[in-house]
mmCIF file of C-alpha atoms in Angstrom:
data_model
loop_
_atom_site.group_PDB
_atom_site.id
_atom_site.type_symbol
_atom_site.label_atom_id
_atom_site.label_comp_id
_atom_site.label_asym_id
_atom_site.label_seq_id
_atom_site.Cartn_x
_atom_site.Cartn_y
_atom_site.Cartn_z
ATOM 1 C CA MET A 1 22.517 -0.807 6.409
ATOM 2 C CA GLU A 2 20.627 1.524 9.168
ATOM 3 C CA ILE A 3 21.645 4.531 7.332
ATOM 4 C CA ARG A 4 20.257 3.389 4.047
ATOM 5 C CA ASN A 5 17.239 2.653 5.453
ATOM 6 C CA LYS A 6 16.360 5.660 7.575
ATOM 7 C CA PHE A 7 16.825 7.507 3.965
ATOM 8 C CA SER A 8 14.344 4.919 2.391
ATOM 9 C CA GLY A 9 11.503 6.235 4.783
ATOM 10 C CA PHE A 10 12.662 9.924 4.397
ATOM 11 C CA GLU A 11 12.608 9.201 0.804
ATOM 12 C CA LYS A 12 9.280 7.522 0.598
ATOM 13 C CA VAL A 13 7.819 10.713 2.703
ATOM 14 C CA ALA A 14 9.353 12.675 -0.365
ATOM 15 C CA ILE A 15 7.914 10.668 -3.045
ATOM 16 C CA LYS A 16 4.495 11.191 -1.230
ATOM 17 C CA LEU A 17 4.638 15.090 -0.991
ATOM 18 C CA GLN A 18 6.424 14.994 -4.869
ATOM 19 C CA GLN A 19 3.066 13.465 -5.903
ATOM 20 C CA ASN A 20 0.322 15.224 -3.955
ATOM 21 C CA LYS A 21 -1.885 17.073 -6.191
ATOM 22 C CA TYR A 22 -2.141 19.960 -4.413
ATOM 23 C CA LEU A 23 1.863 20.868 -4.130
ATOM 24 C CA ASN A 24 1.532 19.980 -7.529
ATOM 25 C CA ALA A 25 -1.042 21.975 -9.042
ATOM 26 C CA ILE A 26 0.607 24.850 -6.764
ATOM 27 C CA SER A 27 4.261 24.789 -8.265
ATOM 28 C CA SER A 28 2.918 23.795 -11.479
ATOM 29 C CA GLY A 29 0.540 26.689 -11.732
ATOM 30 C CA LEU A 30 3.007 29.115 -10.230
ATOM 31 C CA ALA A 31 6.196 28.074 -12.581
ATOM 32 C CA SER A 32 3.465 28.780 -15.699
ATOM 33 C CA LEU A 33 3.633 32.555 -14.198
ATOM 34 C CA MET A 34 7.245 32.701 -14.874
ATOM 35 C CA PRO A 35 6.940 34.695 -18.015
ATOM 36 C CA ILE A 36 4.472 37.312 -16.913
ATOM 37 C CA ILE A 37 7.092 37.648 -13.624
ATOM 38 C CA ILE A 38 9.848 37.852 -16.077
ATOM 39 C CA VAL A 39 9.234 40.255 -18.466
ATOM 40 C CA GLY A 40 7.723 42.262 -15.811
ATOM 41 C CA SER A 41 10.573 42.168 -13.833
ATOM 42 C CA LEU A 42 13.082 42.917 -16.375
ATOM 43 C CA PHE A 43 10.823 46.284 -17.481
ATOM 44 C CA VAL A 44 11.082 47.249 -13.750
ATOM 45 C CA VAL A 45 14.675 47.144 -14.306
ATOM 46 C CA VAL A 46 14.789 48.985 -17.708
ATOM 47 C CA ASP A 47 11.880 51.722 -15.794
ATOM 48 C CA THR A 48 14.233 52.105 -13.112
ATOM 49 C CA LEU A 49 17.556 52.276 -14.369
ATOM 50 C CA ASN A 50 19.482 54.258 -12.140
ATOM 51 C CA ILE A 51 20.915 56.527 -14.900
ATOM 52 C CA GLU A 52 20.066 60.183 -14.812
ATOM 53 C CA ALA A 53 20.419 61.034 -18.897
ATOM 54 C CA TYR A 54 18.585 57.787 -18.934
ATOM 55 C CA GLN A 55 15.793 59.096 -17.065
ATOM 56 C CA SER A 56 15.866 62.610 -18.022
ATOM 57 C CA PHE A 57 15.341 60.708 -21.897
ATOM 58 C CA LEU A 58 12.357 58.598 -20.540
ATOM 59 C CA GLU A 59 11.010 61.771 -19.120
ATOM 60 C CA SER A 60 11.459 63.806 -22.351
ATOM 61 C CA ILE A 61 9.280 61.169 -24.580
ATOM 62 C CA GLY A 62 6.731 60.584 -22.532
ATOM 63 C CA LEU A 63 7.762 56.770 -21.935
ATOM 64 C CA LYS A 64 8.169 57.206 -18.126
ATOM 65 C CA ASN A 65 4.349 56.745 -17.260
ATOM 66 C CA PHE A 66 3.959 54.012 -19.743
ATOM 67 C CA LEU A 67 6.665 52.084 -18.833
ATOM 68 C CA ASN A 68 4.800 51.476 -15.408
ATOM 69 C CA TYR A 69 1.917 50.238 -16.600
ATOM 70 C CA ILE A 70 3.875 46.833 -17.485
ATOM 71 C CA ASN A 71 4.566 45.968 -13.961
ATOM 72 C CA MET A 72 1.181 46.885 -13.265
ATOM 73 C CA VAL A 73 -0.395 44.601 -15.567
ATOM 74 C CA THR A 74 1.952 41.583 -14.797
ATOM 75 C CA ASN A 75 3.440 41.516 -11.136
ATOM 76 C CA GLY A 76 1.103 43.849 -9.654
ATOM 77 C CA MET A 77 -1.893 41.337 -11.227
ATOM 78 C CA LEU A 78 -0.318 38.336 -10.687
ATOM 79 C CA SER A 79 -2.696 36.554 -8.354
ATOM 80 C CA ILE A 80 -5.199 37.182 -10.475
ATOM 81 C CA TYR A 81 -2.973 34.512 -12.914
ATOM 82 C CA ALA A 82 -2.489 32.296 -10.366
ATOM 83 C CA ALA A 83 -6.058 31.642 -9.539
ATOM 84 C CA PHE A 84 -6.536 30.505 -13.099
ATOM 85 C CA SER A 85 -3.363 28.897 -13.595
ATOM 86 C CA ILE A 86 -3.460 26.700 -10.077
ATOM 87 C CA ALA A 87 -7.036 25.852 -10.582
ATOM 88 C CA TYR A 88 -6.594 24.936 -14.279
ATOM 89 C CA ASN A 89 -3.805 22.383 -13.216
ATOM 90 C CA LEU A 90 -5.204 20.943 -10.538
ATOM 91 C CA ALA A 91 -8.429 20.333 -12.675
ATOM 92 C CA ARG A 92 -5.884 18.663 -15.164
ATOM 93 C CA GLN A 93 -5.104 16.165 -12.182
ATOM 94 C CA TYR A 94 -8.518 15.389 -11.767
ATOM 95 C CA LYS A 95 -9.567 15.141 -15.788
ATOM 96 C CA ILE A 96 -12.237 17.204 -15.239
ATOM 97 C CA ASP A 97 -12.411 20.881 -17.229
ATOM 98 C CA GLY A 98 -9.351 23.321 -16.183
ATOM 99 C CA PHE A 99 -10.454 26.305 -18.648
ATOM 100 C CA MET A 100 -14.059 26.494 -16.388
ATOM 101 C CA GLY A 101 -12.601 25.516 -13.257
ATOM 102 C CA GLY A 102 -10.092 28.533 -14.261
ATOM 103 C CA LEU A 103 -12.659 30.787 -14.813
ATOM 104 C CA MET A 104 -14.532 29.929 -11.397
ATOM 105 C CA ALA A 105 -11.011 30.356 -9.428
ATOM 106 C CA ILE A 106 -10.797 33.870 -11.176
ATOM 107 C CA MET A 107 -14.359 34.806 -9.798
ATOM 108 C CA ALA A 108 -14.522 33.967 -6.331
ATOM 109 C CA PHE A 109 -11.028 35.337 -5.751
ATOM 110 C CA MET A 110 -12.926 38.635 -7.194
ATOM 111 C CA LEU A 111 -16.041 38.403 -4.730
ATOM 112 C CA VAL A 112 -14.048 37.980 -1.754
ATOM 113 C CA GLN A 113 -12.186 41.187 -2.740
ATOM 114 C CA PRO A 114 -13.480 44.327 -0.379
ATOM 115 C CA PHE A 115 -15.093 46.970 -2.531
ATOM 116 C CA SER A 116 -15.320 50.067 -1.525
ATOM 117 C CA PHE A 117 -16.567 53.296 -2.891
ATOM 118 C CA MET A 118 -14.606 55.863 -4.968
ATOM 119 C CA GLN A 119 -14.936 59.617 -3.959
ATOM 120 C CA ASP A 120 -17.989 60.452 -6.254
ATOM 121 C CA GLY A 121 -20.140 58.003 -3.575
ATOM 122 C CA GLN A 122 -21.507 56.139 -6.317
ATOM 123 C CA THR A 123 -18.920 54.063 -8.399
ATOM 124 C CA LEU A 124 -17.574 51.034 -6.438
ATOM 125 C CA GLY A 125 -13.617 50.035 -6.717
ATOM 126 C CA LEU A 126 -11.317 47.830 -5.983
ATOM 127 C CA SER A 127 -7.395 48.283 -4.975
ATOM 128 C CA VAL A 128 -5.307 47.058 -8.474
ATOM 129 C CA ASN A 129 -2.522 46.415 -4.979
ATOM 130 C CA LEU A 130 -4.899 43.400 -3.878
ATOM 131 C CA PHE A 131 -4.171 41.873 -6.887
ATOM 132 C CA GLY A 132 -0.461 41.692 -6.534
ATOM 133 C CA ALA A 133 1.914 39.887 -3.916
ATOM 134 C CA GLU A 134 -0.600 40.719 -1.505
ATOM 135 C CA GLY A 135 -3.074 38.292 -3.409
ATOM 136 C CA ILE A 136 -1.398 34.834 -3.794
ATOM 137 C CA PHE A 137 -1.749 33.067 -0.697
ATOM 138 C CA THR A 138 -6.125 33.826 -1.352
ATOM 139 C CA ALA A 139 -5.903 32.361 -5.285
ATOM 140 C CA ILE A 140 -4.298 29.620 -4.214
ATOM 141 C CA VAL A 141 -6.608 28.808 -1.003
ATOM 142 C CA LEU A 142 -9.649 29.829 -3.389
ATOM 143 C CA ALA A 143 -8.420 27.938 -6.658
ATOM 144 C CA ILE A 144 -8.119 24.581 -4.803
ATOM 145 C CA LEU A 145 -11.461 25.397 -3.344
ATOM 146 C CA VAL A 146 -13.242 25.919 -6.752
ATOM 147 C CA ILE A 147 -12.231 22.757 -7.853
ATOM 148 C CA GLU A 148 -12.637 20.423 -5.060
ATOM 149 C CA VAL A 149 -16.382 22.109 -5.269
ATOM 150 C CA MET A 150 -16.213 21.251 -8.973
ATOM 151 C CA ARG A 151 -15.323 17.578 -8.724
ATOM 152 C CA PHE A 152 -17.768 17.185 -6.359
ATOM 153 C CA CYS A 153 -20.642 17.934 -8.255
ATOM 154 C CA ILE A 154 -19.153 15.991 -10.998
ATOM 155 C CA ASP A 155 -18.646 12.861 -8.664
ATOM 156 C CA LYS A 156 -22.268 12.960 -7.678
ATOM 157 C CA GLY A 157 -24.003 13.735 -10.941
ATOM 158 C CA ILE A 158 -25.186 16.942 -9.836
ATOM 159 C CA TYR A 159 -24.675 18.916 -13.388
ATOM 160 C CA VAL A 160 -27.045 19.972 -16.029
ATOM 161 C CA ARG A 161 -27.170 17.135 -19.105
ATOM 162 C CA MET A 162 -27.168 18.105 -22.453
ATOM 163 C CA PRO A 163 -27.937 16.115 -25.389
ATOM 164 C CA LYS A 164 -24.981 14.617 -27.504
ATOM 165 C CA GLU A 165 -26.010 17.240 -30.349
ATOM 166 C CA VAL A 166 -25.130 20.876 -28.214
ATOM 167 C CA PRO A 167 -21.544 22.330 -29.294
ATOM 168 C CA GLU A 168 -18.975 21.020 -26.904
ATOM 169 C CA MET A 169 -18.215 24.512 -25.507
ATOM 170 C CA VAL A 170 -21.773 25.376 -24.829
ATOM 171 C CA GLU A 171 -21.993 21.445 -22.865
ATOM 172 C CA ARG A 172 -18.898 22.539 -20.790
ATOM 173 C CA SER A 173 -21.020 25.565 -19.999
ATOM 174 C CA PHE A 174 -23.905 24.347 -18.658
ATOM 175 C CA LYS A 175 -21.998 21.549 -16.999
ATOM 176 C CA ALA A 176 -20.196 24.132 -14.967
ATOM 177 C CA LEU A 177 -23.486 25.986 -13.814
ATOM 178 C CA THR A 178 -24.365 23.706 -10.947
ATOM 179 C CA SER A 179 -20.591 24.464 -9.468
ATOM 180 C CA THR A 180 -20.418 27.821 -10.504
ATOM 181 C CA ALA A 181 -23.492 28.374 -8.131
ATOM 182 C CA ILE A 182 -22.688 26.350 -5.204
ATOM 183 C CA VAL A 183 -19.003 28.124 -5.153
ATOM 184 C CA ILE A 184 -21.162 31.733 -5.501
ATOM 185 C CA ILE A 185 -23.017 30.747 -2.726
ATOM 186 C CA PHE A 186 -20.331 29.461 -0.413
ATOM 187 C CA VAL A 187 -17.968 32.094 -0.725
ATOM 188 C CA LEU A 188 -20.769 34.567 -0.386
ATOM 189 C CA ILE A 189 -21.271 33.054 2.590
ATOM 190 C CA ILE A 190 -18.342 33.537 3.947
ATOM 191 C CA LYS A 191 -17.677 36.883 3.116
ATOM 192 C CA ILE A 192 -20.863 38.014 4.765
ATOM 193 C CA VAL A 193 -19.886 36.213 7.812
ATOM 194 C CA LEU A 194 -16.033 37.553 7.850
ATOM 195 C CA ALA A 195 -17.595 40.939 7.593
ATOM 196 C CA LYS A 196 -18.668 40.670 11.217
ATOM 197 C CA THR A 197 -15.332 39.369 12.583
ATOM 198 C CA PRO A 198 -12.422 41.671 13.233
ATOM 199 C CA PHE A 199 -10.680 39.795 10.061
ATOM 200 C CA GLU A 200 -13.429 41.516 7.970
ATOM 201 C CA THR A 201 -12.385 39.816 4.642
ATOM 202 C CA VAL A 202 -11.364 36.560 3.413
ATOM 203 C CA PRO A 203 -7.879 38.071 2.643
ATOM 204 C CA GLY A 204 -7.439 39.250 5.595
ATOM 205 C CA LEU A 205 -8.319 35.525 7.163
ATOM 206 C CA ILE A 206 -5.923 34.081 5.056
ATOM 207 C CA THR A 207 -3.161 36.581 5.604
ATOM 208 C CA ALA A 208 -3.213 35.834 9.904
ATOM 209 C CA ILE A 209 -3.705 32.162 9.546
ATOM 210 C CA ILE A 210 -1.149 31.598 6.878
ATOM 211 C CA GLN A 211 0.200 33.984 4.732
ATOM 212 C CA ALA A 212 1.799 36.072 8.256
ATOM 213 C CA PRO A 213 2.952 32.817 9.929
ATOM 214 C CA LEU A 214 4.794 31.418 6.772
ATOM 215 C CA LYS A 215 6.711 35.002 5.765
ATOM 216 C CA SER A 216 7.857 34.745 9.397
ATOM 217 C CA LEU A 217 9.271 31.003 8.782
ATOM 218 C CA GLY A 218 10.483 31.798 5.189
ATOM 219 C CA GLY A 219 12.184 35.026 6.178
ATOM 220 C CA SER A 220 14.587 33.333 8.930
ATOM 221 C CA TRP A 221 17.786 32.379 7.942
ATOM 222 C CA ILE A 222 18.137 29.432 9.794
ATOM 223 C CA SER A 223 14.895 27.897 8.322
ATOM 224 C CA LEU A 224 16.709 28.697 4.608
ATOM 225 C CA VAL A 225 19.567 27.160 6.157
ATOM 226 C CA ILE A 226 17.583 23.900 6.764
ATOM 227 C CA ILE A 227 15.317 24.343 3.927
ATOM 228 C CA MET A 228 18.503 24.405 1.570
ATOM 229 C CA ALA A 229 19.905 21.117 2.928
ATOM 230 C CA ILE A 230 16.535 19.334 2.628
ATOM 231 C CA VAL A 231 16.823 20.583 -1.185
ATOM 232 C CA ASN A 232 19.943 18.977 -1.995
ATOM 233 C CA LEU A 233 19.294 16.329 0.430
ATOM 234 C CA LEU A 234 16.423 15.004 -1.549
ATOM 235 C CA TRP A 235 18.351 15.946 -5.051
ATOM 236 C CA PHE A 236 21.048 13.254 -3.488
ATOM 237 C CA LEU A 237 17.963 10.730 -3.229
ATOM 238 C CA GLY A 238 17.178 11.231 -6.816
ATOM 239 C CA ILE A 239 14.065 13.370 -6.196
ATOM 240 C CA HIS A 240 13.360 17.079 -7.265
ATOM 241 C CA GLY A 241 14.408 18.904 -4.068
ATOM 242 C CA HIS A 242 12.974 22.342 -5.316
ATOM 243 C CA LEU A 243 9.833 21.006 -5.608
ATOM 244 C CA VAL A 244 9.045 18.943 -2.771
ATOM 245 C CA ALA A 245 10.676 21.181 -0.365
ATOM 246 C CA LEU A 246 9.918 24.630 -1.704
ATOM 247 C CA SER A 247 6.727 23.906 -2.910
ATOM 248 C CA VAL A 248 4.952 25.280 -0.112
ATOM 249 C CA LEU A 249 7.314 27.889 0.851
ATOM 250 C CA THR A 250 7.899 29.020 -2.864
ATOM 251 C CA PRO A 251 4.586 31.422 -2.748
ATOM 252 C CA THR A 252 5.876 32.983 0.543
ATOM 253 C CA TYR A 253 9.527 33.640 -1.252
ATOM 254 C CA ILE A 254 7.964 34.979 -4.615
ATOM 255 C CA ALA A 255 5.447 37.613 -2.497
ATOM 256 C CA MET A 256 8.535 38.443 -0.652
ATOM 257 C CA ASP A 257 10.337 39.335 -3.982
ATOM 258 C CA LEU A 258 7.351 40.866 -5.252
ATOM 259 C CA GLU A 259 7.497 43.618 -2.489
ATOM 260 C CA ASN A 260 10.950 44.034 -2.871
ATOM 261 C CA LEU A 261 10.478 44.950 -6.853
ATOM 262 C CA ALA A 262 7.917 47.643 -5.629
ATOM 263 C CA ALA A 263 9.700 49.276 -3.516
ATOM 264 C CA TYR A 264 12.720 48.969 -5.611
ATOM 265 C CA GLN A 265 10.465 50.279 -8.558
ATOM 266 C CA ALA A 266 9.181 52.955 -6.060
ATOM 267 C CA GLY A 267 12.846 54.141 -4.883
ATOM 268 C CA SER A 268 11.766 52.910 -1.410
ATOM 269 C CA GLU A 269 14.427 51.081 1.370
ATOM 270 C CA LEU A 270 14.137 47.208 0.467
ATOM 271 C CA PRO A 271 12.264 45.532 2.728
ATOM 272 C CA ASN A 272 13.363 41.701 2.384
ATOM 273 C CA ILE A 273 16.534 39.888 2.132
ATOM 274 C CA ILE A 274 15.213 36.526 1.497
ATOM 275 C CA GLY A 275 13.426 35.187 -1.234
ATOM 276 C CA ASN A 276 13.076 33.365 -4.078
ATOM 277 C CA SER A 277 15.370 35.231 -5.911
ATOM 278 C CA PHE A 278 17.811 35.023 -3.188
ATOM 279 C CA ILE A 279 17.730 31.206 -3.779
ATOM 280 C CA TYR A 280 18.197 31.062 -7.218
ATOM 281 C CA VAL A 281 21.624 33.762 -7.003
ATOM 282 C CA TYR A 282 23.291 32.264 -4.424
ATOM 283 C CA GLY A 283 22.053 29.008 -3.720
ATOM 284 C CA SER A 284 21.035 27.300 -7.035
ATOM 285 C CA GLY A 285 23.302 26.344 -10.171
ATOM 286 C CA ALA A 286 26.841 27.186 -10.580
ATOM 287 C CA CYS A 287 27.443 28.296 -7.438
ATOM 288 C CA VAL A 288 26.683 25.249 -5.749
ATOM 289 C CA LEU A 289 28.239 22.821 -8.778
ATOM 290 C CA PHE A 290 31.067 24.995 -10.083
ATOM 291 C CA GLY A 291 33.608 23.128 -7.652
ATOM 292 C CA LEU A 292 32.354 19.491 -8.636
ATOM 293 C CA VAL A 293 32.310 20.272 -12.904
ATOM 294 C CA PHE A 294 35.702 21.749 -12.524
ATOM 295 C CA TRP A 295 37.691 19.252 -9.967
ATOM 296 C CA LEU A 296 35.672 16.652 -12.782
ATOM 297 C CA TRP A 297 38.263 18.300 -15.376
ATOM 298 C CA LYS A 298 40.925 17.875 -13.505
ATOM 299 C CA CYS A 299 40.329 13.810 -12.582
ATOM 300 C CA LYS A 300 42.839 11.103 -14.121
ATOM 301 C CA SER A 301 39.563 8.958 -15.248
ATOM 302 C CA GLU A 302 38.351 9.376 -18.888
ATOM 303 C CA ARG A 303 34.860 9.308 -17.998
ATOM 304 C CA TYR A 304 35.004 11.737 -15.309
ATOM 305 C CA LYS A 305 36.699 14.095 -18.291
ATOM 306 C CA THR A 306 34.566 13.314 -21.102
ATOM 307 C CA LEU A 307 31.430 14.185 -18.446
ATOM 308 C CA SER A 308 32.981 17.824 -17.254
ATOM 309 C CA LYS A 309 32.926 18.570 -21.237
ATOM 310 C CA LEU A 310 29.179 17.771 -21.811
ATOM 311 C CA ALA A 311 28.011 18.966 -18.242
ATOM 312 C CA SER A 312 29.982 22.360 -17.965
ATOM 313 C CA VAL A 313 27.651 24.432 -20.541
ATOM 314 C CA PRO A 314 24.153 23.011 -18.689
ATOM 315 C CA MET A 315 25.851 23.860 -15.202
ATOM 316 C CA LEU A 316 26.621 27.717 -15.686
ATOM 317 C CA PHE A 317 23.234 27.571 -16.473
ATOM 318 C CA GLY A 318 21.517 26.170 -13.738
ATOM 319 C CA ILE A 319 21.363 22.866 -15.307
ATOM 320 C CA GLY A 320 22.684 19.643 -12.669
ATOM 321 C CA GLU A 321 20.651 16.624 -14.048
ATOM 322 C CA PRO A 322 23.851 15.456 -16.057
ATOM 323 C CA LEU A 323 25.934 15.523 -12.621
ATOM 324 C CA ALA A 324 22.819 14.203 -10.738
ATOM 325 C CA PHE A 325 22.631 11.337 -13.075
ATOM 326 C CA GLY A 326 25.935 11.127 -14.545
ATOM 327 C CA VAL A 327 28.579 10.994 -12.095
ATOM 328 C CA PRO A 328 26.272 10.359 -10.700
ATOM 329 C CA TYR A 329 25.964 12.226 -7.487
ATOM 330 C CA THR A 330 22.687 10.885 -6.328
ATOM 331 C CA LEU A 331 22.960 8.117 -3.585
ATOM 332 C CA ASN A 332 27.223 8.747 -4.012
ATOM 333 C CA PHE A 333 28.077 8.737 -0.345
ATOM 334 C CA THR A 334 31.397 9.739 -1.231
ATOM 335 C CA LEU A 335 30.299 13.465 -2.379
ATOM 336 C CA PHE A 336 27.260 13.368 -0.196
ATOM 337 C CA PHE A 337 28.557 16.383 2.494
ATOM 338 C CA PRO A 338 29.228 18.802 -0.621
ATOM 339 C CA VAL A 339 26.251 17.959 -2.569
ATOM 340 C CA VAL A 340 23.868 18.572 0.691
ATOM 341 C CA PHE A 341 25.493 21.179 2.369
ATOM 342 C CA SER A 342 27.430 23.760 -0.540
ATOM 343 C CA ALA A 343 23.841 25.853 -0.703
ATOM 344 C CA SER A 344 23.020 26.050 2.984
ATOM 345 C CA ILE A 345 26.935 27.567 3.256
ATOM 346 C CA ASN A 346 26.343 29.650 0.236
ATOM 347 C CA VAL A 347 23.277 30.815 1.798
ATOM 348 C CA ILE A 348 24.804 31.922 4.799
ATOM 349 C CA LEU A 349 27.457 33.625 3.456
ATOM 350 C CA ALA A 350 25.129 35.652 1.514
ATOM 351 C CA TYR A 351 23.084 36.409 4.284
ATOM 352 C CA VAL A 352 25.507 37.290 6.563
ATOM 353 C CA ALA A 353 27.256 39.799 3.590
ATOM 354 C CA THR A 354 23.775 41.406 3.287
ATOM 355 C CA ILE A 355 23.604 42.425 7.148
ATOM 356 C CA ILE A 356 26.678 43.629 7.219
ATOM 357 C CA GLY A 357 26.138 45.614 3.886
ATOM 358 C CA ILE A 358 29.228 44.100 1.653
ATOM 359 C CA LEU A 359 25.517 43.147 -0.312
ATOM 360 C CA PRO A 360 23.027 44.967 -1.358
ATOM 361 C CA ARG A 361 19.713 43.433 -1.219
ATOM 362 C CA LEU A 362 18.077 41.930 -4.327
ATOM 363 C CA ASN A 363 15.775 44.305 -6.044
ATOM 364 C CA GLY A 364 13.371 40.964 -6.771
ATOM 365 C CA VAL A 365 13.729 40.826 -10.273
ATOM 366 C CA ALA A 366 12.078 36.752 -10.860
ATOM 367 C CA ILE A 367 15.314 34.913 -11.463
ATOM 368 C CA GLN A 368 14.864 30.910 -12.565
ATOM 369 C CA GLY A 369 16.708 28.101 -13.274
ATOM 370 C CA GLY A 370 18.068 28.213 -16.364
ATOM 371 C CA MET A 371 19.495 31.516 -16.587
ATOM 372 C CA PRO A 372 23.345 32.022 -16.622
ATOM 373 C CA VAL A 373 25.298 32.547 -13.441
ATOM 374 C CA VAL A 374 26.409 36.052 -13.339
ATOM 375 C CA PHE A 375 24.151 37.538 -14.973
ATOM 376 C CA THR A 376 21.565 36.396 -12.777
ATOM 377 C CA GLY A 377 23.380 38.465 -10.295
ATOM 378 C CA MET A 378 23.892 41.667 -12.374
ATOM 379 C CA ILE A 379 20.138 42.331 -12.982
ATOM 380 C CA ALA A 380 18.921 40.955 -9.367
ATOM 381 C CA GLY A 381 21.530 43.169 -7.503
ATOM 382 C CA GLY A 382 24.360 44.759 -9.846
ATOM 383 C CA VAL A 383 28.193 44.289 -10.045
ATOM 384 C CA ARG A 384 28.768 43.141 -6.585
ATOM 385 C CA VAL A 385 26.351 40.428 -6.423
ATOM 386 C CA ALA A 386 27.924 39.046 -10.006
ATOM 387 C CA LEU A 387 31.159 39.500 -8.524
ATOM 388 C CA PHE A 388 30.300 37.271 -5.085
ATOM 389 C CA GLN A 389 28.606 34.620 -7.035
ATOM 390 C CA ILE A 390 31.688 34.340 -8.476
ATOM 391 C CA PHE A 391 33.521 34.366 -5.097
ATOM 392 C CA LEU A 392 31.379 31.292 -4.491
ATOM 393 C CA CYS A 393 32.070 29.232 -7.176
ATOM 394 C CA PHE A 394 35.853 29.459 -5.990
ATOM 395 C CA ILE A 395 34.871 28.312 -2.065
ATOM 396 C CA ASN A 396 32.722 25.727 -3.848
ATOM 397 C CA ILE A 397 35.911 24.612 -5.692
ATOM 398 C CA LEU A 398 37.533 24.127 -2.109
ATOM 399 C CA ILE A 399 34.454 22.458 -0.188
ATOM 400 C CA PHE A 400 34.219 19.951 -3.115
ATOM 401 C CA ALA A 401 38.231 19.286 -3.800
ATOM 402 C CA PRO A 402 38.842 16.451 -1.007
ATOM 403 C CA PHE A 403 35.433 14.525 -2.260
ATOM 404 C CA VAL A 404 35.962 14.352 -5.871
ATOM 405 C CA LYS A 405 39.911 13.383 -5.689
ATOM 406 C CA LYS A 406 38.710 10.818 -3.457
ATOM 407 C CA LEU A 407 35.757 9.716 -6.097
ATOM 408 C CA ASP A 408 38.183 9.824 -9.126
ATOM 409 C CA LYS A 409 40.713 7.363 -6.456
ATOM 410 C CA ILE A 410 37.445 5.575 -5.920
ATOM 411 C CA ASN A 411 36.894 5.029 -10.077
ATOM 412 C CA LEU A 412 40.208 4.265 -10.997
ATOM 413 C CA ALA A 413 40.617 1.424 -8.348
ATOM 414 C CA GLU A 414 37.821 0.322 -9.750
ATOM 415 C CA ALA A 415 39.262 0.328 -13.426
ATOM 416 C CA GLU A 416 41.809 -1.125 -12.238
ATOM 417 C CA LEU A 417 40.239 -4.212 -10.670
ATOM 418 C CA GLU A 418 37.819 -4.783 -14.189
ATOM 419 C CA LYS A 419 41.252 -5.349 -16.277
#
């Protein structure tokens, strides 16, 4: 009873985090960018495929330079898209104009950037590098700030009212006038003040006080092991663990992936071992659930045999809900250890294998749930990574073996009592 009470308290905290508007907006906003991230990442692979004849062919037909532009306008400008998407999702939660909020967030994001004169001494310009992984946290902070200003103006009635006969788009534009002016003035004042400090710019300040510490935390294998245990503890409690536990660090992990992707495209040494792809390649989907399905296939219980057939294909594509609520492993203390700790064991093994050179660092290609095991390994790191995923599946079989066998015995005993 005492253990259950402790879980109940933890569960309440997790539910509150899951319902947090800011975390939801960040998580939903970044999730909305997955098509851009994935397509951009895949074109980097197309561009950099290490086959001499293939690269010569791209050069000969003049396609090589054009392929570079795809990553530039997708992952290379991700922060601009993030500013709009996060602001839009937060505005929708407040039931205010998400489109205008998104536009204002882009405006604020562009305003804080450090403009500089080009070589001619007359033309102002911006470095494209500012809009990629480096600007993610700036986009997050400004998106939230903009929507809060917008919400304040609407709640307090500080906006221009138009007659009912005015078209909706015109009314929306005028309604946003006040909040747009306040955002511009506020952000400009911050920009002027910071220009006289060692931080110099808003991105410089955010990097120093938010991005750098989070990257240091997120880049630690120990913290990742703990986070993965918390993620799966939440799934055990029936709460979306990835949404709750990874919401804060997902921007950091995505930024680390994008750093690797840029280095991979440039042919440079990859800077990071851990990242969002690392989690999904080694610590999610089939690599942590294969053993459960394997032993369900071998159970004497007809219920589990039927479930294993239904859950096998979704599991291979990283979808675990049929198992979470079908076995269920949610709040099933017989399966507590493998459900909560198998992902942590996987990331430890993968991290050590990478450190000693058995595995390559992942190239930063975006990997998400819904992608099949082995395929994710191939595109993220090649044959060695794909083979290591298969190895983790076999390790998972060993981890789940005694627990599923015990579960089957319990189920059969209960079935006998019901006869």
